[in-house]
C-alpha cells in the first residue's frame, strides 16, 4: 500500500484560467470508454466489486491477478527498485494490448520514489520514452504538497528537464480534508494549466482521498465527481483505494463511500 504524503495546503499558485487541451500525441490515444473512473488496488480480485470502472493499476508492472475483462490494466514503473524488470514487463504488457504506461510514484516525496527532477527526467528518458510510439506515456505522479521542490513545483522542474520525454498525460495525487473541495478543484485546475503549458493533453488524478469520516467522504465525492467528469482536461481519476474500510467492506461489497464513488459514471 502506498503511504500518504506529507501535505501542505499553503503555498499554492494562483488559479490559472483553464485552456483547451492540446492535441499532441493524439494518434496514440485509443478510443477510451467515456468513464474516467478507475481503481487503485493491491488485490486484483477485489476490483470486480467496482462495477463500472474502466481501468485499474496497482503501483506495479504486472496485474498480480485477474481483472474483469472490461477493466484495462495500466502498468507503472514505480521507481528505481523496479528498473531492472521494467523492459520485460513493459514489452509483455504492450504485446497483451496495454495502451498506457505510468511513470514514477511520488518522486517528490522521500518515502516514495524519491528522485530529483533532473534524475527523474534522465531515468524517464531511459526507461519510459522509448515506448512513446507504442503507448501513451503518463508522467511521474506528484503529491499535492505546496512546499518548494514538491508537488507541482517539482513537476514544473521535471517538465523543464524533460521537454523531449514525450509525456502525454500528467499525473497528480491529492489528500486533504473533505471540506476542502475548492482546494481540490484549484489544485486540479492548476495541474491542467501546467499540462497545457507543456503541450500535454490531459491530467490523471491517480490517487485522491478526502480525509474524514465516511459521511464527509460521501459528501465530498458527491460534489467532486460530477466536476471531474465535466472537466475536458481530466483524462482519468482513481479514489484511494479499492480495499476493505474504504471503497469496500470486510465482506468485499461496496461501502457507503464505494457506493458514492460508483453512483455517478460519466
Short mmCIF file of N, CA, C and O in Angstrom, two decimals, residues 55-191:
data_model
loop_
_atom_site.label_atom_id
_atom_site.label_comp_id
_atom_site.label_asym_id
_atom_site.label_seq_id
_atom_site.Cartn_x
_atom_site.Cartn_y
_atom_site.Cartn_z
N UNK A 55 -10.61 1.25 -15.80
CA UNK A 55 -9.17 0.98 -15.77
C UNK A 55 -8.74 0.77 -14.33
O UNK A 55 -9.47 1.10 -13.39
N UNK A 56 -7.55 0.20 -14.16
CA UNK A 56 -7.04 -0.07 -12.82
C UNK A 56 -5.53 -0.14 -12.84
O UNK A 56 -4.91 -0.41 -13.87
N UNK A 57 -4.94 0.11 -11.68
CA UNK A 57 -3.49 -0.04 -11.52
C UNK A 57 -3.18 -0.40 -10.07
O UNK A 57 -4.02 -0.22 -9.18
N UNK A 58 -1.97 -0.89 -9.84
CA UNK A 58 -1.59 -1.37 -8.51
C UNK A 58 -0.17 -0.97 -8.13
O UNK A 58 0.50 -1.68 -7.38
N UNK A 59 0.32 0.15 -8.67
CA UNK A 59 1.67 0.63 -8.36
C UNK A 59 2.72 -0.41 -8.75
O UNK A 59 3.79 -0.48 -8.16
N UNK A 60 2.42 -1.22 -9.75
CA UNK A 60 3.30 -2.32 -10.10
C UNK A 60 3.38 -2.45 -11.62
O UNK A 60 2.67 -1.77 -12.37
N UNK A 61 4.22 -3.38 -12.08
CA UNK A 61 4.42 -3.61 -13.51
C UNK A 61 3.50 -4.69 -14.05
O UNK A 61 3.31 -4.80 -15.26
N UNK A 62 2.93 -5.51 -13.16
CA UNK A 62 2.05 -6.60 -13.55
C UNK A 62 0.80 -6.58 -12.68
O UNK A 62 0.84 -6.12 -11.53
N UNK A 63 -0.29 -7.12 -13.19
CA UNK A 63 -1.57 -7.00 -12.51
C UNK A 63 -1.67 -7.84 -11.24
O UNK A 63 -2.54 -7.58 -10.41
N UNK A 64 -0.82 -8.85 -11.09
CA UNK A 64 -0.83 -9.70 -9.90
C UNK A 64 -2.20 -10.34 -9.65
O UNK A 64 -2.66 -10.42 -8.50
N UNK A 65 -2.84 -10.75 -10.71
CA UNK A 65 -4.15 -11.37 -10.60
C UNK A 65 -4.98 -11.05 -11.82
O UNK A 65 -4.53 -10.36 -12.74
N UNK A 66 -6.22 -11.53 -11.83
CA UNK A 66 -7.10 -11.35 -12.98
C UNK A 66 -8.10 -10.23 -12.73
O UNK A 66 -8.83 -10.24 -11.72
N UNK A 67 -8.13 -9.28 -13.63
CA UNK A 67 -9.10 -8.19 -13.57
C UNK A 67 -10.29 -8.52 -14.47
O UNK A 67 -10.17 -9.32 -15.40
N UNK A 68 -11.44 -7.91 -14.24
CA UNK A 68 -12.58 -8.10 -15.15
C UNK A 68 -12.20 -7.74 -16.59
O UNK A 68 -11.37 -6.84 -16.81
N UNK A 69 -12.79 -8.40 -17.54
CA UNK A 69 -12.45 -8.18 -18.95
C UNK A 69 -12.66 -6.73 -19.37
O UNK A 69 -11.97 -6.24 -20.27
N UNK A 70 -13.59 -6.05 -18.73
CA UNK A 70 -13.91 -4.67 -19.11
C UNK A 70 -12.97 -3.65 -18.49
O UNK A 70 -13.07 -2.45 -18.79
N UNK A 71 -12.05 -4.10 -17.65
CA UNK A 71 -11.15 -3.19 -16.94
C UNK A 71 -9.75 -3.26 -17.54
O UNK A 71 -9.15 -4.34 -17.60
N UNK A 72 -9.23 -2.14 -17.97
CA UNK A 72 -7.89 -2.05 -18.57
C UNK A 72 -6.83 -1.91 -17.49
O UNK A 72 -6.91 -1.00 -16.65
N UNK A 73 -5.85 -2.78 -17.50
CA UNK A 73 -4.74 -2.67 -16.56
C UNK A 73 -3.69 -1.71 -17.10
O UNK A 73 -3.31 -1.79 -18.28
N UNK A 74 -3.20 -0.81 -16.24
CA UNK A 74 -2.16 0.14 -16.63
C UNK A 74 -0.91 -0.12 -15.79
O UNK A 74 -0.91 0.10 -14.58
N UNK A 75 0.18 -0.60 -16.40
CA UNK A 75 1.42 -0.86 -15.65
C UNK A 75 2.08 0.44 -15.21
O UNK A 75 1.96 1.48 -15.86
N UNK A 76 2.78 0.36 -14.09
CA UNK A 76 3.52 1.52 -13.57
C UNK A 76 4.98 1.14 -13.31
O UNK A 76 5.27 0.06 -12.76
N UNK A 77 5.88 2.04 -13.69
CA UNK A 77 7.28 1.93 -13.28
C UNK A 77 7.41 2.75 -11.99
O UNK A 77 7.64 3.96 -12.02
N UNK A 78 7.26 2.10 -10.85
CA UNK A 78 7.14 2.80 -9.56
C UNK A 78 8.36 3.68 -9.27
O UNK A 78 8.23 4.80 -8.79
N UNK A 79 9.53 3.14 -9.55
CA UNK A 79 10.74 3.88 -9.25
C UNK A 79 11.96 2.99 -9.43
O UNK A 79 11.88 1.91 -10.02
N UNK A 80 13.12 3.43 -8.92
CA UNK A 80 14.37 2.70 -9.16
C UNK A 80 14.34 1.23 -8.78
O UNK A 80 15.01 0.42 -9.42
N UNK A 81 13.56 0.86 -7.76
CA UNK A 81 13.55 -0.54 -7.34
C UNK A 81 12.98 -1.47 -8.40
O UNK A 81 13.14 -2.69 -8.30
N UNK A 82 12.33 -0.91 -9.42
CA UNK A 82 11.73 -1.73 -10.47
C UNK A 82 12.44 -1.61 -11.81
O UNK A 82 12.02 -2.23 -12.79
N UNK A 83 13.51 -0.84 -11.89
CA UNK A 83 14.15 -0.61 -13.19
C UNK A 83 14.61 -1.90 -13.86
O UNK A 83 14.46 -2.06 -15.07
N UNK A 84 15.15 -2.82 -13.09
CA UNK A 84 15.76 -4.00 -13.70
C UNK A 84 14.75 -4.88 -14.41
O UNK A 84 15.09 -5.57 -15.38
N UNK A 85 13.50 -4.89 -13.96
CA UNK A 85 12.50 -5.75 -14.58
C UNK A 85 11.56 -5.03 -15.52
O UNK A 85 10.65 -5.66 -16.10
N UNK A 86 11.77 -3.72 -15.70
CA UNK A 86 10.79 -2.93 -16.44
C UNK A 86 10.69 -3.30 -17.91
O UNK A 86 9.60 -3.41 -18.46
N UNK A 87 11.80 -3.46 -18.58
CA UNK A 87 11.77 -3.71 -20.02
C UNK A 87 10.94 -4.94 -20.36
O UNK A 87 10.06 -4.90 -21.23
N UNK A 88 11.19 -6.04 -19.67
CA UNK A 88 10.43 -7.26 -19.94
C UNK A 88 8.95 -7.07 -19.63
O UNK A 88 8.08 -7.51 -20.39
N UNK A 89 8.68 -6.42 -18.50
CA UNK A 89 7.28 -6.23 -18.10
C UNK A 89 6.55 -5.31 -19.07
O UNK A 89 5.40 -5.57 -19.45
N UNK A 90 7.19 -4.22 -19.48
CA UNK A 90 6.55 -3.28 -20.38
C UNK A 90 6.29 -3.92 -21.74
O UNK A 90 5.20 -3.77 -22.31
N UNK A 91 7.26 -4.64 -22.26
CA UNK A 91 7.07 -5.30 -23.55
C UNK A 91 5.98 -6.35 -23.48
O UNK A 91 5.18 -6.50 -24.43
N UNK A 92 5.91 -7.08 -22.38
CA UNK A 92 4.86 -8.07 -22.21
C UNK A 92 3.49 -7.40 -22.15
O UNK A 92 2.52 -7.88 -22.76
N UNK A 93 3.40 -6.31 -21.41
CA UNK A 93 2.12 -5.60 -21.30
C UNK A 93 1.67 -5.05 -22.65
O UNK A 93 0.50 -5.16 -23.02
N UNK A 94 2.60 -4.48 -23.39
CA UNK A 94 2.27 -3.93 -24.69
C UNK A 94 1.83 -5.02 -25.66
O UNK A 94 0.88 -4.82 -26.44
N UNK A 95 2.49 -6.16 -25.62
CA UNK A 95 2.10 -7.26 -26.50
C UNK A 95 0.74 -7.82 -26.13
O UNK A 95 0.07 -8.44 -26.96
N UNK A 96 0.31 -7.58 -24.89
CA UNK A 96 -1.00 -8.03 -24.44
C UNK A 96 -2.08 -6.97 -24.63
O UNK A 96 -3.22 -7.17 -24.21
N UNK A 97 -1.69 -5.84 -25.22
CA UNK A 97 -2.68 -4.82 -25.56
C UNK A 97 -2.68 -3.58 -24.71
O UNK A 97 -3.57 -2.73 -24.86
N UNK A 98 -1.71 -3.41 -23.81
CA UNK A 98 -1.66 -2.21 -22.98
C UNK A 98 -1.52 -0.97 -23.87
O UNK A 98 -0.78 -0.97 -24.84
N UNK A 99 -2.24 0.09 -23.50
CA UNK A 99 -2.22 1.33 -24.27
C UNK A 99 -1.53 2.47 -23.52
O UNK A 99 -1.23 3.50 -24.10
N UNK A 100 -1.32 2.30 -22.21
CA UNK A 100 -0.74 3.34 -21.38
C UNK A 100 0.35 2.76 -20.49
O UNK A 100 0.27 1.62 -20.06
N UNK A 101 1.35 3.58 -20.18
CA UNK A 101 2.39 3.24 -19.23
C UNK A 101 2.56 4.42 -18.27
O UNK A 101 2.69 5.57 -18.71
N UNK A 102 2.55 4.13 -16.97
CA UNK A 102 2.64 5.18 -15.96
C UNK A 102 4.04 5.31 -15.39
O UNK A 102 4.75 4.33 -15.20
N UNK A 103 4.41 6.56 -15.11
CA UNK A 103 5.73 6.86 -14.57
C UNK A 103 5.82 6.72 -13.05
O UNK A 103 4.96 6.12 -12.41
N UNK A 104 6.81 7.35 -12.45
CA UNK A 104 7.22 7.10 -11.07
C UNK A 104 6.17 7.56 -10.05
O UNK A 104 5.43 8.51 -10.27
N UNK A 105 6.16 6.88 -8.90
CA UNK A 105 5.20 7.18 -7.83
C UNK A 105 5.78 8.17 -6.82
O UNK A 105 6.71 7.85 -6.08
N UNK A 106 5.22 9.37 -6.80
CA UNK A 106 5.61 10.43 -5.87
C UNK A 106 7.13 10.58 -5.72
O UNK A 106 7.68 10.45 -4.62
N UNK A 107 7.81 10.87 -6.80
CA UNK A 107 9.26 11.08 -6.71
C UNK A 107 9.61 12.33 -5.90
O UNK A 107 10.77 12.49 -5.51
N UNK A 108 8.62 13.18 -5.65
CA UNK A 108 8.84 14.39 -4.86
C UNK A 108 8.79 14.12 -3.36
O UNK A 108 9.00 15.04 -2.56
N UNK A 109 8.52 12.87 -2.96
CA UNK A 109 8.37 12.50 -1.55
C UNK A 109 9.48 11.51 -1.17
O UNK A 109 9.67 10.50 -1.85
N UNK A 110 10.18 11.78 -0.07
CA UNK A 110 11.35 10.98 0.29
C UNK A 110 11.00 9.53 0.61
O UNK A 110 11.83 8.64 0.41
N UNK A 111 9.79 9.27 1.09
CA UNK A 111 9.40 7.90 1.44
C UNK A 111 8.88 7.11 0.25
O UNK A 111 8.60 5.91 0.38
N UNK A 112 8.77 7.75 -0.90
CA UNK A 112 8.27 7.09 -2.09
C UNK A 112 9.41 6.96 -3.12
O UNK A 112 10.50 6.57 -2.75
N UNK A 113 9.20 7.29 -4.39
CA UNK A 113 10.25 7.06 -5.39
C UNK A 113 11.49 7.92 -5.15
O UNK A 113 12.60 7.54 -5.51
N UNK A 114 11.29 9.12 -4.56
CA UNK A 114 12.41 9.94 -4.06
C UNK A 114 13.47 10.21 -5.12
O UNK A 114 14.61 9.73 -5.03
N UNK A 115 13.10 10.99 -6.14
CA UNK A 115 14.01 11.35 -7.21
C UNK A 115 13.99 12.86 -7.40
O UNK A 115 12.93 13.50 -7.34
N UNK A 116 15.15 13.44 -7.65
CA UNK A 116 15.19 14.85 -8.02
C UNK A 116 14.58 15.00 -9.41
O UNK A 116 14.53 14.04 -10.19
N UNK A 117 14.09 16.19 -9.77
CA UNK A 117 13.55 16.38 -11.11
C UNK A 117 14.54 16.01 -12.21
O UNK A 117 14.15 15.38 -13.21
N UNK A 118 15.81 16.35 -12.04
CA UNK A 118 16.80 16.06 -13.08
C UNK A 118 17.06 14.56 -13.19
O UNK A 118 17.18 14.02 -14.30
N UNK A 119 17.15 13.87 -12.05
CA UNK A 119 17.36 12.43 -12.10
C UNK A 119 16.14 11.72 -12.66
O UNK A 119 16.25 10.78 -13.45
N UNK A 120 14.96 12.18 -12.26
CA UNK A 120 13.73 11.60 -12.79
C UNK A 120 13.63 11.79 -14.29
O UNK A 120 13.22 10.88 -15.02
N UNK A 121 14.03 12.97 -14.78
CA UNK A 121 13.99 13.22 -16.21
C UNK A 121 14.95 12.30 -16.96
O UNK A 121 14.61 11.72 -17.99
N UNK A 122 16.16 12.13 -16.42
CA UNK A 122 17.14 11.24 -17.04
C UNK A 122 16.63 9.80 -17.07
O UNK A 122 16.72 9.11 -18.10
N UNK A 123 16.05 9.37 -15.95
CA UNK A 123 15.56 8.00 -15.87
C UNK A 123 14.32 7.80 -16.75
O UNK A 123 14.15 6.73 -17.36
N UNK A 124 13.47 8.80 -16.80
CA UNK A 124 12.28 8.70 -17.64
C UNK A 124 12.66 8.55 -19.11
O UNK A 124 12.09 7.73 -19.84
N UNK A 125 13.64 9.33 -19.54
CA UNK A 125 14.10 9.23 -20.92
C UNK A 125 14.67 7.85 -21.22
O UNK A 125 14.51 7.33 -22.34
N UNK A 126 15.32 7.27 -20.24
CA UNK A 126 15.93 5.96 -20.44
C UNK A 126 14.91 4.82 -20.44
O UNK A 126 14.95 3.93 -21.30
N UNK A 127 13.96 4.88 -19.50
CA UNK A 127 13.07 3.73 -19.30
C UNK A 127 11.66 3.90 -19.88
O UNK A 127 11.00 2.90 -20.15
N UNK A 128 11.20 5.11 -20.04
CA UNK A 128 9.82 5.35 -20.49
C UNK A 128 9.73 5.84 -21.94
O UNK A 128 8.95 5.31 -22.74
N UNK A 129 10.51 6.84 -22.28
CA UNK A 129 10.41 7.47 -23.60
C UNK A 129 10.57 6.50 -24.76
O UNK A 129 9.91 6.68 -25.80
N UNK A 130 11.39 5.45 -24.66
CA UNK A 130 11.50 4.51 -25.79
C UNK A 130 10.17 3.86 -26.19
O UNK A 130 10.06 3.34 -27.30
N UNK A 131 9.17 3.92 -25.31
CA UNK A 131 7.87 3.31 -25.62
C UNK A 131 6.85 4.32 -26.14
O UNK A 131 5.68 4.00 -26.30
N UNK A 132 7.29 5.54 -26.42
CA UNK A 132 6.37 6.60 -26.81
C UNK A 132 5.61 6.31 -28.09
O UNK A 132 4.49 6.81 -28.28
N UNK A 133 6.19 5.53 -28.97
CA UNK A 133 5.49 5.20 -30.23
C UNK A 133 4.58 3.98 -30.08
O UNK A 133 3.90 3.60 -31.04
N UNK A 134 4.57 3.38 -28.90
CA UNK A 134 3.77 2.18 -28.68
C UNK A 134 2.67 2.38 -27.64
O UNK A 134 1.74 1.57 -27.56
N UNK A 135 2.78 3.42 -26.83
CA UNK A 135 1.81 3.65 -25.76
C UNK A 135 1.75 5.12 -25.42
O UNK A 135 2.68 5.88 -25.73
N UNK A 136 0.68 5.53 -24.76
CA UNK A 136 0.59 6.87 -24.20
C UNK A 136 1.34 6.87 -22.88
O UNK A 136 1.08 6.04 -22.00
N UNK A 137 2.28 7.79 -22.73
CA UNK A 137 3.13 7.83 -21.54
C UNK A 137 2.58 8.82 -20.52
O UNK A 137 2.31 9.98 -20.83
N UNK A 138 2.44 8.34 -19.29
CA UNK A 138 1.95 9.16 -18.18
C UNK A 138 3.15 9.61 -17.35
O UNK A 138 4.08 8.83 -17.09
N UNK A 139 3.15 10.85 -16.94
CA UNK A 139 4.27 11.41 -16.18
C UNK A 139 4.40 10.76 -14.80
O UNK A 139 3.51 10.04 -14.35
N UNK A 140 5.49 11.05 -14.10
CA UNK A 140 5.51 10.73 -12.67
C UNK A 140 4.31 11.38 -11.97
O UNK A 140 3.84 12.43 -12.40
N UNK A 141 3.83 10.74 -10.92
CA UNK A 141 2.70 11.27 -10.16
C UNK A 141 3.21 11.99 -8.92
O UNK A 141 3.89 11.37 -8.09
N UNK A 142 2.89 13.27 -8.79
CA UNK A 142 3.38 14.05 -7.65
C UNK A 142 2.29 14.26 -6.62
O UNK A 142 1.09 14.17 -6.91
N UNK A 143 2.70 14.56 -5.40
CA UNK A 143 1.79 14.86 -4.31
C UNK A 143 1.20 16.26 -4.50
O UNK A 143 1.62 17.02 -5.38
N UNK A 144 0.26 16.62 -3.64
CA UNK A 144 -0.31 17.97 -3.68
C UNK A 144 0.36 18.89 -2.66
O UNK A 144 -0.20 19.93 -2.29
N UNK A 145 1.55 18.54 -2.22
CA UNK A 145 2.28 19.42 -1.32
C UNK A 145 2.55 20.77 -1.98
O UNK A 145 2.90 20.83 -3.17
N UNK A 146 2.39 21.83 -1.22
CA UNK A 146 2.69 23.17 -1.72
C UNK A 146 4.09 23.63 -1.37
O UNK A 146 4.45 24.78 -1.62
N UNK A 147 4.90 22.75 -0.79
CA UNK A 147 6.26 23.11 -0.39
C UNK A 147 7.19 23.20 -1.60
O UNK A 147 6.99 22.51 -2.60
N UNK A 148 8.19 24.04 -1.49
CA UNK A 148 9.17 24.18 -2.55
C UNK A 148 9.84 22.85 -2.84
O UNK A 148 10.23 22.12 -1.92
N UNK A 149 9.94 22.50 -4.11
CA UNK A 149 10.58 21.25 -4.50
C UNK A 149 9.68 20.04 -4.43
O UNK A 149 10.14 18.91 -4.65
N UNK A 150 8.39 20.26 -4.14
CA UNK A 150 7.44 19.16 -4.11
C UNK A 150 6.21 19.52 -4.94
O UNK A 150 6.07 20.64 -5.44
N UNK A 151 5.32 18.55 -5.11
CA UNK A 151 4.06 18.81 -5.81
C UNK A 151 4.26 19.37 -7.20
O UNK A 151 5.14 18.95 -7.96
N UNK A 152 3.44 20.35 -7.54
CA UNK A 152 3.51 20.93 -8.88
C UNK A 152 4.79 21.72 -9.10
O UNK A 152 5.22 21.90 -10.25
N UNK A 153 5.42 22.18 -8.02
CA UNK A 153 6.72 22.84 -8.16
C UNK A 153 7.76 21.83 -8.67
O UNK A 153 8.54 22.14 -9.58
N UNK A 154 7.76 20.61 -8.11
CA UNK A 154 8.64 19.55 -8.60
C UNK A 154 8.31 19.24 -10.05
O UNK A 154 9.21 19.09 -10.89
N UNK A 155 7.02 19.14 -10.35
CA UNK A 155 6.61 18.79 -11.72
C UNK A 155 7.07 19.83 -12.73
O UNK A 155 7.50 19.48 -13.84
N UNK A 156 6.99 21.10 -12.38
CA UNK A 156 7.47 22.15 -13.28
C UNK A 156 8.93 21.92 -13.63
O UNK A 156 9.34 22.02 -14.81
N UNK A 157 9.74 21.65 -12.61
CA UNK A 157 11.17 21.42 -12.85
C UNK A 157 11.40 20.18 -13.70
O UNK A 157 12.22 20.18 -14.62
N UNK A 158 10.66 19.13 -13.41
CA UNK A 158 10.78 17.90 -14.18
C UNK A 158 10.46 18.14 -15.65
O UNK A 158 11.20 17.72 -16.55
N UNK A 159 9.36 18.83 -15.91
CA UNK A 159 8.95 19.06 -17.30
C UNK A 159 9.94 19.95 -18.05
O UNK A 159 10.15 19.79 -19.25
N UNK A 160 10.57 20.88 -17.34
CA UNK A 160 11.58 21.71 -18.00
C UNK A 160 12.81 20.90 -18.36
O UNK A 160 13.49 21.19 -19.35
N UNK A 161 13.11 19.86 -17.56
CA UNK A 161 14.25 18.97 -17.84
C UNK A 161 13.87 17.87 -18.83
O UNK A 161 14.74 17.21 -19.39
N UNK A 162 12.57 17.68 -19.04
CA UNK A 162 12.10 16.52 -19.79
C UNK A 162 11.19 16.95 -20.95
O UNK A 162 10.22 16.26 -21.29
N UNK A 163 11.54 18.07 -21.57
CA UNK A 163 10.69 18.58 -22.65
C UNK A 163 10.64 17.66 -23.86
O UNK A 163 9.71 17.73 -24.66
N UNK A 164 11.62 16.77 -23.97
CA UNK A 164 11.66 15.82 -25.09
C UNK A 164 11.32 14.39 -24.66
O UNK A 164 11.67 13.43 -25.34
N UNK A 165 10.63 14.26 -23.52
CA UNK A 165 10.33 12.93 -22.99
C UNK A 165 9.07 12.31 -23.57
O UNK A 165 8.78 11.14 -23.33
N UNK A 166 8.29 13.11 -24.31
CA UNK A 166 7.07 12.63 -24.98
C UNK A 166 6.00 12.18 -23.98
O UNK A 166 5.30 11.20 -24.19
N UNK A 167 5.89 12.95 -22.90
CA UNK A 167 4.83 12.73 -21.92
C UNK A 167 3.49 13.18 -22.51
O UNK A 167 3.38 14.27 -23.08
N UNK A 168 2.47 12.35 -22.37
CA UNK A 168 1.15 12.68 -22.94
C UNK A 168 0.04 12.76 -21.91
O UNK A 168 -1.10 13.02 -22.25
N UNK A 169 0.35 12.51 -20.64
CA UNK A 169 -0.61 12.70 -19.55
C UNK A 169 0.16 13.06 -18.30
O UNK A 169 1.23 12.50 -18.04
N UNK A 170 -0.36 14.01 -17.53
CA UNK A 170 0.31 14.48 -16.32
C UNK A 170 -0.44 13.92 -15.11
O UNK A 170 -1.65 14.11 -14.99
N UNK A 171 0.28 13.25 -14.21
CA UNK A 171 -0.36 12.57 -13.08
C UNK A 171 -0.10 13.31 -11.76
O UNK A 171 1.01 13.78 -11.50
N UNK A 172 -1.15 13.40 -10.96
CA UNK A 172 -1.06 14.04 -9.65
C UNK A 172 -1.82 13.22 -8.61
O UNK A 172 -2.70 12.42 -8.95
N UNK A 173 -1.49 13.45 -7.34
CA UNK A 173 -2.20 12.89 -6.19
C UNK A 173 -2.73 14.02 -5.33
O UNK A 173 -2.21 15.14 -5.37
N UNK A 174 -3.77 13.74 -4.55
CA UNK A 174 -4.34 14.76 -3.66
C UNK A 174 -4.90 14.11 -2.41
O UNK A 174 -5.71 13.18 -2.50
N UNK A 175 -4.47 14.60 -1.24
CA UNK A 175 -5.03 14.20 0.04
C UNK A 175 -5.21 15.45 0.90
O UNK A 175 -4.26 16.22 1.09
N UNK A 176 -6.40 15.66 1.38
CA UNK A 176 -6.67 16.78 2.29
C UNK A 176 -8.06 16.58 2.89
O UNK A 176 -8.76 15.63 2.55
N UNK A 177 -8.44 17.48 3.77
CA UNK A 177 -9.72 17.37 4.47
C UNK A 177 -10.90 17.42 3.49
O UNK A 177 -10.86 18.14 2.48
N UNK A 178 -11.93 16.66 3.82
CA UNK A 178 -13.10 16.54 2.94
C UNK A 178 -13.81 17.87 2.72
O UNK A 178 -14.55 18.03 1.74
N UNK A 179 -13.61 18.83 3.61
CA UNK A 179 -14.27 20.13 3.46
C UNK A 179 -13.61 21.00 2.40
O UNK A 179 -14.19 22.02 1.98
N UNK A 180 -12.42 20.62 1.95
CA UNK A 180 -11.63 21.49 1.06
C UNK A 180 -11.89 21.20 -0.42
O UNK A 180 -10.98 21.00 -1.21
N UNK A 181 -13.15 21.20 -0.81
CA UNK A 181 -13.49 20.92 -2.21
C UNK A 181 -12.96 22.01 -3.14
O UNK A 181 -12.54 21.70 -4.27
N UNK A 182 -12.98 23.25 -2.69
CA UNK A 182 -12.46 24.33 -3.55
C UNK A 182 -10.96 24.16 -3.77
O UNK A 182 -10.45 24.42 -4.86
N UNK A 183 -10.26 23.74 -2.74
CA UNK A 183 -8.82 23.49 -2.86
C UNK A 183 -8.56 22.36 -3.86
O UNK A 183 -7.64 22.45 -4.69
N UNK A 184 -9.35 21.30 -3.80
CA UNK A 184 -9.20 20.20 -4.76
C UNK A 184 -9.36 20.72 -6.18
O UNK A 184 -8.54 20.44 -7.07
N UNK A 185 -10.41 21.48 -6.43
CA UNK A 185 -10.67 22.00 -7.78
C UNK A 185 -9.55 22.93 -8.22
O UNK A 185 -9.12 22.90 -9.38
N UNK A 186 -9.07 23.75 -7.29
CA UNK A 186 -7.98 24.67 -7.61
C UNK A 186 -6.72 23.90 -8.00
O UNK A 186 -6.06 24.22 -8.99
N UNK A 187 -6.39 22.89 -7.20
CA UNK A 187 -5.18 22.10 -7.47
C UNK A 187 -5.27 21.40 -8.82
O UNK A 187 -4.32 21.42 -9.62
N UNK A 188 -6.39 20.76 -9.11
CA UNK A 188 -6.55 20.06 -10.38
C UNK A 188 -6.52 21.05 -11.55
O UNK A 188 -5.92 20.78 -12.60
N UNK A 189 -7.15 22.21 -11.37
CA UNK A 189 -7.12 23.23 -12.42
C UNK A 189 -5.71 23.71 -12.69
O UNK A 189 -5.30 23.91 -13.84
N UNK A 190 -4.91 23.88 -11.63
CA UNK A 190 -3.51 24.27 -11.80
C UNK A 190 -2.72 23.19 -12.53
O UNK A 190 -1.86 23.49 -13.36
N UNK A 191 -3.02 21.94 -12.23
CA UNK A 191 -2.34 20.84 -12.92
C UNK A 191 -2.71 20.83 -14.39
O UNK A 191 -1.85 20.60 -15.26
#
